XYZ file of C-alpha atoms in Angstrom:
614
model
C 17.226 17.044 204.489
C 15.272 14.197 206.035
C 11.589 13.355 205.689
C 10.234 12.554 209.164
C 7.822 9.619 209.281
C 6.516 10.400 212.758
C 7.177 12.461 215.883
C 7.394 11.452 219.535
C 6.898 13.432 222.724
C 9.563 13.574 225.405
C 9.086 10.701 227.872
C 10.111 12.945 230.756
C 7.037 15.096 230.103
C 4.527 12.364 229.327
C 1.745 14.389 230.931
C 2.635 17.516 228.973
C 3.763 20.827 230.363
C 2.135 23.940 231.751
C 1.440 26.223 228.768
C 1.929 29.297 230.917
C -0.067 32.508 230.930
C 1.283 33.904 227.664
C 0.786 32.080 224.368
C 4.033 32.128 222.382
C 3.838 33.278 218.793
C 4.558 30.241 216.579
C 7.582 30.244 214.312
C 6.725 29.744 210.652
C 8.290 26.856 208.785
C 8.974 27.509 205.142
C 5.619 27.228 203.427
C 4.809 24.573 200.863
C 5.983 25.143 197.305
C 4.533 23.839 194.057
C 6.606 21.122 192.383
C 4.324 20.303 189.449
C 3.117 23.413 187.615
C 0.236 22.892 185.197
C 1.194 22.944 181.476
C 0.326 26.090 179.438
C -2.592 24.418 177.652
C -4.243 23.719 181.016
C -4.738 27.469 181.478
C -6.492 27.685 178.103
C -8.877 24.866 179.017
C -10.716 26.876 181.687
C -12.295 30.199 180.585
C -11.730 33.156 182.904
C -14.144 36.065 183.342
C -11.490 38.623 184.398
C -9.178 40.101 181.718
C -5.497 39.523 182.385
C -6.132 36.443 184.522
C -5.841 32.716 183.883
C -6.251 29.652 186.054
C -5.592 25.926 185.876
C -6.563 22.955 188.036
C -4.584 19.807 188.840
C -6.062 16.708 190.423
C -4.323 15.157 193.410
C -2.347 12.624 191.366
C -0.844 15.557 189.386
C -0.563 18.229 192.073
C 2.714 17.802 193.957
C 3.670 20.129 196.820
C 6.934 20.270 198.754
C 7.356 21.695 202.267
C 10.647 22.383 204.055
C 11.177 23.370 207.687
C 14.599 24.962 208.180
C 14.148 25.622 211.852
C 13.401 28.715 213.946
C 16.052 30.921 212.308
C 16.390 29.111 208.971
C 19.593 27.471 210.262
C 18.360 23.884 210.369
C 18.052 21.310 213.140
C 20.809 19.571 215.079
C 19.912 15.878 215.403
C 21.651 13.279 217.516
C 21.612 9.648 216.439
C 19.811 8.866 219.699
C 16.718 10.744 218.467
C 17.209 14.024 220.341
C 16.849 17.110 218.114
C 16.832 20.874 218.584
C 16.366 23.870 216.285
C 19.473 26.023 215.816
C 19.229 29.775 216.383
C 22.900 30.847 216.182
C 26.477 29.540 216.095
C 26.958 29.844 219.855
C 23.894 27.733 220.590
C 24.977 25.076 218.082
C 28.426 24.870 219.653
C 26.924 24.576 223.132
C 24.459 21.866 222.065
C 27.238 19.778 220.552
C 29.261 19.975 223.771
C 26.643 19.441 226.461
C 25.021 16.220 227.637
C 21.388 15.501 226.880
C 18.674 12.876 227.288
C 17.105 10.699 224.623
C 13.360 11.046 223.900
C 12.936 8.123 226.317
C 14.441 10.275 229.111
C 17.675 8.307 229.357
C 21.183 9.816 229.222
C 22.624 9.684 225.716
C 25.819 7.616 225.621
C 26.780 8.351 221.991
C 30.224 9.667 221.108
C 29.998 13.459 221.186
C 32.123 13.913 218.056
C 30.203 11.508 215.821
C 26.619 11.600 216.941
C 25.456 14.924 215.444
C 23.942 15.727 212.054
C 22.626 19.087 210.888
C 19.502 18.674 208.777
C 16.290 20.272 207.553
C 12.883 18.614 207.695
C 11.038 18.134 204.402
C 7.867 16.532 203.137
C 6.360 15.980 199.677
C 2.627 15.447 199.315
C -0.044 15.278 196.611
C -3.305 17.172 196.683
C -5.742 19.167 194.523
C -4.101 22.372 193.265
C -5.521 25.526 191.658
C -3.101 28.025 190.087
C -4.359 31.595 189.592
C -2.087 33.624 187.296
C -2.089 37.402 187.001
C -0.847 38.825 183.704
C 0.224 42.105 185.304
C 3.393 43.176 187.075
C 3.464 43.976 190.761
C 3.382 47.704 191.497
C 6.686 49.416 192.352
C 7.517 49.898 196.014
C 6.610 53.352 197.389
C 9.299 56.030 197.320
C 9.636 55.989 201.114
C 10.738 52.327 201.038
C 14.535 52.070 200.901
C 15.994 50.025 197.995
C 17.288 47.261 200.247
C 13.720 46.759 201.535
C 12.073 46.462 198.100
C 12.227 42.665 198.113
C 10.682 42.538 201.588
C 7.929 44.944 200.481
C 7.115 42.813 197.412
C 7.084 39.684 199.575
C 4.595 41.348 201.929
C 2.469 42.486 198.981
C 2.235 38.983 197.507
C 1.657 37.408 200.912
C -1.222 39.828 201.543
C -2.706 39.101 198.107
C -2.346 35.358 198.699
C -4.005 35.438 202.110
C -6.899 37.599 200.897
C -7.627 35.145 198.063
C -7.302 32.141 200.391
C -9.756 33.617 202.887
C -12.085 34.573 200.026
C -11.998 31.000 198.719
C -12.889 29.574 202.137
C -15.776 32.020 202.593
C -17.160 31.482 199.091
C -17.153 27.718 199.703
C -18.427 28.200 203.277
C -15.728 25.943 204.721
C -13.269 26.262 207.593
C -10.311 28.315 206.375
C -7.968 25.555 207.548
C -9.330 23.290 204.796
C -7.544 25.276 202.097
C -4.009 26.701 202.029
C -2.138 28.978 199.649
C 1.315 30.069 198.620
C 2.674 32.312 195.875
C 5.383 32.441 193.259
C 6.348 34.457 190.164
C 5.371 32.528 187.037
C 6.881 35.134 184.712
C 9.179 38.064 185.400
C 7.263 40.254 187.827
C 3.924 38.436 187.334
C 2.462 36.839 190.480
C 0.755 33.467 190.693
C -1.347 32.345 193.645
C -1.332 28.595 194.327
C -4.351 27.307 196.268
C -4.359 23.703 197.475
C -6.443 21.415 199.667
C -4.787 20.779 203.016
C -6.185 17.234 203.073
C -3.658 14.806 201.614
C -5.052 13.379 198.395
C -7.372 16.363 198.000
C -10.851 17.066 199.313
C -12.312 18.606 196.142
C -12.345 22.228 197.311
C -10.050 23.540 194.557
C -12.218 21.749 191.983
C -15.291 23.438 193.470
C -13.599 26.829 193.110
C -12.945 26.101 189.440
C -16.664 25.474 188.952
C -17.358 29.052 190.081
C -15.835 32.173 188.558
C -12.727 34.217 189.232
C -14.528 37.544 189.458
C -16.584 36.453 192.479
C -13.425 35.151 194.139
C -11.508 38.408 193.618
C -14.484 40.563 194.596
C -14.680 38.644 197.877
C -10.917 39.173 198.350
C -11.397 42.917 197.806
C -14.219 42.928 200.350
C -11.869 41.316 202.883
C -9.121 43.859 202.118
C -11.589 46.756 202.402
C -11.374 46.597 206.183
C -14.517 47.734 208.064
C -12.234 49.010 210.846
C -10.173 50.979 208.293
C -6.905 49.665 209.759
C -3.509 50.788 208.474
C -2.046 47.406 207.479
C -4.135 44.513 208.845
C -6.245 43.583 211.850
C -8.618 40.900 213.150
C -11.482 42.563 211.265
C -9.910 41.821 207.874
C -6.872 39.577 207.338
C -5.577 38.416 210.698
C -6.457 34.975 212.037
C -4.930 32.411 214.369
C -3.592 30.405 211.414
C -1.703 33.273 209.766
C -0.366 35.076 212.850
C 3.270 34.465 211.860
C 2.662 36.765 208.849
C 0.770 39.604 210.553
C 3.734 41.982 210.440
C 4.041 41.513 206.650
C 0.417 42.162 205.721
C -0.263 45.486 203.988
C -3.820 45.573 202.695
C -4.114 49.074 201.109
C -1.749 48.738 198.090
C -3.073 45.220 197.399
C -6.672 46.466 197.457
C -5.812 49.231 194.966
C -3.924 46.865 192.653
C -6.571 44.145 192.768
C -9.288 46.730 192.136
C -7.537 47.737 188.907
C -7.494 44.129 187.772
C -11.245 43.836 188.373
C -11.862 47.172 186.668
C -10.351 46.035 183.369
C -12.878 45.841 180.527
C -13.260 43.135 177.936
C -12.395 43.818 174.286
C -11.078 47.335 174.902
C -8.506 48.625 172.403
C -7.558 52.236 173.174
C -4.957 52.155 170.383
C -7.249 51.165 167.513
C -6.978 54.704 166.125
C -3.211 54.205 165.733
C -3.671 50.909 163.922
C -2.950 48.926 167.081
C -3.992 45.282 167.063
C -4.019 43.210 170.276
C -1.270 40.664 170.888
C -3.340 37.729 172.082
C -0.659 36.158 174.261
C -0.379 35.791 178.016
C 3.060 37.405 178.114
C 3.918 39.682 175.154
C 7.570 40.163 176.109
C 9.012 37.039 174.361
C 7.280 38.097 171.125
C 8.540 41.679 171.532
C 12.131 40.604 172.292
C 12.110 38.480 169.140
C 11.188 41.546 167.063
C 13.725 43.622 169.020
C 16.585 41.288 168.074
C 15.931 41.903 164.355
C 15.712 45.714 164.568
C 18.496 48.214 163.794
C 16.991 51.232 165.573
C 14.840 51.290 168.691
C 12.990 54.026 170.552
C 11.963 53.340 174.153
C 9.515 55.368 176.249
C 9.610 54.539 179.963
C 9.214 56.166 183.353
C 12.845 55.483 184.264
C 15.872 53.477 183.247
C 15.905 51.248 186.305
C 12.296 50.673 187.227
C 11.003 48.785 190.253
C 13.007 45.574 189.929
C 16.439 47.176 189.803
C 16.898 50.236 191.970
C 19.794 52.634 192.025
C 19.998 52.680 195.798
C 22.947 53.805 197.806
C 25.727 51.849 199.390
C 25.220 48.140 198.759
C 23.160 48.925 195.679
C 21.405 45.748 194.571
C 21.134 45.594 190.809
C 20.046 41.989 190.833
C 20.486 39.186 188.286
C 17.423 40.145 186.214
C 18.696 43.720 185.905
C 22.194 42.626 184.860
C 20.802 40.135 182.359
C 18.697 42.864 180.706
C 21.640 45.296 180.727
C 23.898 42.746 179.036
C 21.121 42.061 176.540
C 21.025 45.775 175.691
C 24.810 46.002 175.302
C 24.908 42.931 173.045
C 22.146 44.425 170.924
C 23.918 47.805 170.571
C 27.357 46.342 169.808
C 26.897 45.612 166.044
C 26.205 49.289 165.254
C 22.562 49.656 166.258
C 20.983 52.874 167.603
C 18.817 53.467 170.665
C 16.816 56.562 171.629
C 15.943 56.283 175.309
C 13.112 58.612 176.357
C 12.615 58.798 180.118
C 10.433 60.738 182.535
C 13.237 60.456 185.100
C 16.807 60.611 183.816
C 19.290 58.123 185.343
C 21.438 59.309 188.229
C 25.114 58.478 187.687
C 26.589 59.826 190.906
C 28.957 58.852 193.690
C 25.982 58.046 195.900
C 24.817 55.313 193.535
C 27.544 52.819 192.642
C 25.071 50.591 190.824
C 24.219 53.499 188.544
C 27.925 54.065 187.929
C 28.308 50.467 186.833
C 25.536 51.034 184.279
C 27.227 54.297 183.241
C 30.518 52.573 182.521
C 28.875 49.969 180.268
C 26.711 52.443 178.320
C 29.303 55.221 177.974
C 30.994 53.887 174.764
C 27.671 53.922 172.904
C 26.825 57.414 174.171
C 30.199 58.698 172.908
C 29.465 57.237 169.466
C 26.057 58.990 169.456
C 24.337 55.622 169.085
C 22.709 55.938 172.499
C 20.789 59.171 173.051
C 18.800 60.231 176.091
C 15.642 62.332 175.917
C 13.663 63.903 178.755
C 9.898 63.274 178.682
C 8.004 66.298 180.093
C 5.796 65.838 183.143
C 2.661 66.663 181.123
C 3.282 63.779 178.695
C 1.126 60.673 179.301
C 3.201 57.625 178.352
C 0.146 55.379 178.620
C -1.406 56.801 175.438
C 1.727 56.435 173.295
C 3.927 53.553 172.137
C 6.259 52.158 174.798
C 8.587 50.841 172.069
C 9.145 51.706 168.393
C 11.349 49.450 166.273
C 12.913 50.709 163.023
C 10.682 53.813 162.794
C 10.064 55.115 159.266
C 10.795 51.776 157.559
C 8.530 49.159 156.025
C 9.500 46.786 158.867
C 8.757 49.413 161.509
C 6.498 48.451 164.413
C 5.180 50.207 167.507
C 4.133 48.432 170.698
C 1.618 49.741 173.229
C 0.265 48.590 176.580
C -2.990 49.476 178.300
C -1.509 48.605 181.696
C -2.129 51.747 183.791
C 1.302 51.778 185.444
C 4.199 52.917 183.179
C 7.331 51.168 184.366
C 11.087 51.300 183.957
C 12.764 49.818 180.917
C 14.506 47.162 182.992
C 11.118 45.910 184.147
C 8.773 44.059 181.783
C 7.910 47.465 180.410
C 5.164 46.336 177.990
C 2.918 44.144 180.158
C -0.278 42.514 178.910
C -2.635 43.493 177.448
C -0.287 44.661 174.668
C -0.903 45.960 171.153
C 1.143 46.314 167.950
C 0.829 48.779 165.076
C 2.912 49.593 161.962
C 5.469 52.407 162.278
C 6.413 52.885 158.613
C 5.444 56.562 158.770
C 8.549 58.625 159.778
C 6.281 61.097 161.583
C 5.518 58.533 164.323
C 8.926 59.096 165.938
C 9.475 62.625 164.605
C 6.307 63.963 166.240
C 7.187 62.366 169.564
C 10.748 63.695 169.485
C 9.523 67.245 168.896
C 7.835 67.143 172.304
C 10.908 65.851 174.135
C 14.090 67.676 175.119
C 17.733 66.763 175.480
C 19.074 66.771 179.084
C 20.283 70.140 180.392
C 23.709 68.594 180.878
C 25.228 65.360 179.629
C 24.468 62.739 182.326
C 27.378 60.649 181.033
C 29.942 63.301 182.066
C 31.182 62.514 185.590
C 32.891 64.992 187.968
C 36.690 64.987 187.865
C 36.835 64.182 191.574
C 34.989 60.922 190.961
C 36.578 57.574 190.125
C 35.114 54.104 189.774
C 36.895 50.779 190.146
C 35.383 47.328 189.519
C 37.001 44.116 190.738
C 36.048 40.780 189.214
C 35.922 37.544 191.183
C 39.473 36.259 191.625
C 41.083 39.669 191.023
C 43.539 40.848 193.703
C 42.715 44.118 195.466
C 45.195 46.996 195.140
C 44.539 48.802 198.407
C 47.571 51.086 198.093
C 46.385 52.399 194.706
C 42.678 52.547 195.595
C 43.387 54.629 198.714
C 46.429 56.552 197.455
C 44.975 59.800 198.821
C 45.759 58.474 202.330
C 49.515 58.547 201.711
C 51.550 60.673 204.139
C 48.469 61.943 205.952
C 46.928 61.663 209.386
C 43.168 61.983 209.471
C 41.266 63.662 212.239
C 38.400 61.198 211.911
C 37.649 58.071 209.919
C 33.908 57.348 209.632
C 32.903 53.797 208.678
C 29.302 52.851 207.871
C 28.862 49.103 207.383
C 25.948 47.123 208.896
C 27.879 43.933 209.620
C 31.446 45.137 210.149
C 31.304 44.500 213.934
C 28.558 41.875 213.866
C 30.226 38.862 212.262
C 33.697 37.563 213.068
C 34.821 37.363 209.421
C 33.777 40.953 208.765
C 35.647 42.093 211.878
C 38.874 40.339 210.850
C 38.633 41.885 207.385
C 38.143 45.313 209.006
C 41.336 44.985 211.028
C 43.310 43.726 208.030
C 41.994 46.620 205.949
C 43.093 49.210 208.526
C 46.513 47.583 208.889
C 46.995 47.868 205.112
C 46.082 51.571 205.201
C 48.516 52.072 208.085
C 51.330 51.200 205.678
C 50.822 54.462 203.763
C 49.457 57.047 206.226
C 51.881 58.796 208.586
C 49.865 58.058 211.736
C 46.655 56.399 212.790
C 43.541 58.624 212.784
C 42.783 60.383 216.041
C 39.354 58.785 216.002
C 37.457 56.066 214.155
C 33.669 56.175 214.188
C 31.783 53.003 213.243
C 28.088 52.824 212.428
C 26.973 49.175 212.461
C 23.991 46.961 213.124
C 23.763 45.129 216.441
C 23.660 41.328 216.417
C 20.367 39.873 217.624
C 22.180 37.515 219.989
C 24.410 40.272 221.437
C 27.690 38.822 220.125
C 28.712 42.264 218.836
C 29.350 43.518 222.402
C 32.532 41.496 222.862
C 33.684 42.399 219.332
C 33.272 46.117 220.001
C 35.314 45.925 223.201
C 38.063 43.955 221.471
C 38.178 46.532 218.677
C 38.287 49.365 221.221
C 41.312 47.847 222.969
C 42.997 47.148 219.636
C 42.626 50.788 218.524
C 43.629 52.178 221.918
C 46.981 50.419 221.576
C 47.508 52.479 218.430
C 46.458 55.761 220.030
C 43.079 55.893 218.304
C 39.737 56.510 219.990
C 36.718 54.399 218.966
C 33.294 55.999 218.591
C 30.400 53.596 218.009
C 26.965 54.277 216.538
C 25.148 50.948 216.943
C 21.830 50.539 215.133
C 19.131 48.165 216.460
C 18.893 44.736 214.846
C 15.117 45.083 214.691
C 12.641 47.904 214.517
C 11.523 50.584 212.052
C 14.997 52.102 211.551
C 16.540 48.810 210.406
C 15.421 49.093 206.778
C 16.954 52.554 206.373
C 20.516 51.442 207.165
C 22.168 49.751 204.226
C 25.096 52.009 203.241
C 28.673 50.768 203.089
C 30.918 53.798 203.003
C 34.161 55.138 204.453
C 34.665 58.864 204.974
C 38.138 60.289 205.595
C 38.067 63.709 207.332
C 41.300 65.675 207.357
C 40.350 68.514 209.735
C 37.917 68.878 212.637
C 35.861 71.760 211.211
C 32.215 72.266 210.306
C 33.114 71.663 206.655
C 36.128 69.348 206.788
C 38.161 68.378 203.763
C 37.059 64.863 202.977
C 37.478 61.867 200.756
C 34.648 59.379 200.546
C 34.638 55.796 199.280
C 31.537 53.675 198.736
C 32.014 49.907 198.675
C 29.405 47.578 197.189
C 29.124 44.786 199.727
C 31.270 46.610 202.290
C 34.803 46.080 203.562
C 34.190 42.333 203.819
C 33.618 41.864 200.059
C 36.387 44.311 199.203
C 38.911 42.291 201.220
C 37.686 38.975 199.805
C 39.203 38.541 196.338
C 37.001 35.528 195.636
C 33.968 37.755 195.066
C 33.385 40.749 192.823
C 32.907 44.259 194.168
C 33.056 47.897 193.120
C 34.282 51.023 194.848
C 33.393 54.600 194.049
C 35.825 57.250 195.299
C 35.180 60.967 195.561
C 38.364 62.776 196.591
C 38.186 66.436 197.611
C 41.563 66.363 199.359
C 43.721 66.831 196.297
C 47.043 65.076 195.987
C 48.660 63.564 199.029
C 51.626 65.505 200.320
């Protein structure tokens, strides 16, 4: 990147230009990020009047922020050595800009060599100002059930952005200053715990963050709740609550209702409450109890976990390109390493895990946990719907022994085990009495059927990075057959050139074992925003026609409400054109593109109802 020292206007438009009748919505540069987080003891230096919250202040000489502008589509800027620069939106535009002539900022033809004059760069800037960090010691709520797994990250981003903007506006109103005098961003300071970073927009600081510190957090959050409690009762956001000229690039992401509910719970927390005192529970007076709990976990030989689900909010078992995520995989590997030396785990869940063909991520978990289930060292229990997890231990270590310990949490939202499932405020009690676990187990039941037993028609194959793909073996059911219809669902298979080439190579490999090309191939894909998919579709149509195959397309819009519901990568082979055709179905994590690229890992889940190939 480069750090611009100044900007110049174009000499050919020295008097400016007509703004037109319609004001264009500004494109957001990447917002500023905190470079210099306050040390832990700084959060202890400033008392906070809201339980589960902490804040710390940094003066301008300590508070360092970093801003990056990656251009209108996050693809950078193309800059000529003459001073001309333009934001890049797509590959076609970049290619055209490199080839065409242009004028310098002084309105003279550029005479630089076309092959050597260009550089692709981002714009960046580091500055120092007063900074106030506000940390929440509570996890974000899980995304609603109607939100598809591939949209969870976007939903959480919108949640945190809404929370951030409400607190920023509240700060400006409490200080009675122009809202442009103070800015805000957000980050996760611990796994799943949000932190709001407020900073003075004046370089060197104007003292506003210091003035906020002199007040109290409760007044700040109460003002934020008042802003979120829209007088117009809007659905997501409007000019009566969150929307302003300065934040218009984020309007579509604001979602005030879940943030208002979550923030209200934080304000409703009471000081010095210990609902587990009757069980011998003592508070763990730490900001984040999980490191302390994991340390005790590592020493235990037997663990009992009570959770709403195995996966939780941070690692869904979605369909198609199921995103487990690095945090999920790290916790899974931690569990496997813990079980390996002969330890035992009783996993008690309100919702049992789904290990099915529709959820390849779940099948990956199944494969890793299966050996321990076979040895009876991993047992699943179903928690009845009437059981309130919140009033019982979330974790029991070595129950019935002198070293036994039970851990509780008064957080109102029970979460999945792969989340931080014992958030602050947390409590610990002894568990030497064998009845602690025995009484709980009496109220639970074993699953009606063993969830670790998979159907015979189901097979799972995992490829590591660098491992060659065996297409002939993976799709052996295609041998000596002609399919009536081949249905392909893959968002990007006809959108990007690399994906398209991999699609053709994949079909050519299958053609080596089937007796004839399918009569029809149906492709469901996502349209490219710049329309480049149109030429690709026509090329694919001609290519298939030469082989006697008809192409059926089901394009999905690149934008709009239906976009978030399309994330599957699957191939369905239909043998006969009937209402209930004989089929084989294969789900590919990452799609055909990742399957054909041996440099990356992928998994495929096959469900074959065709029987053996003839």
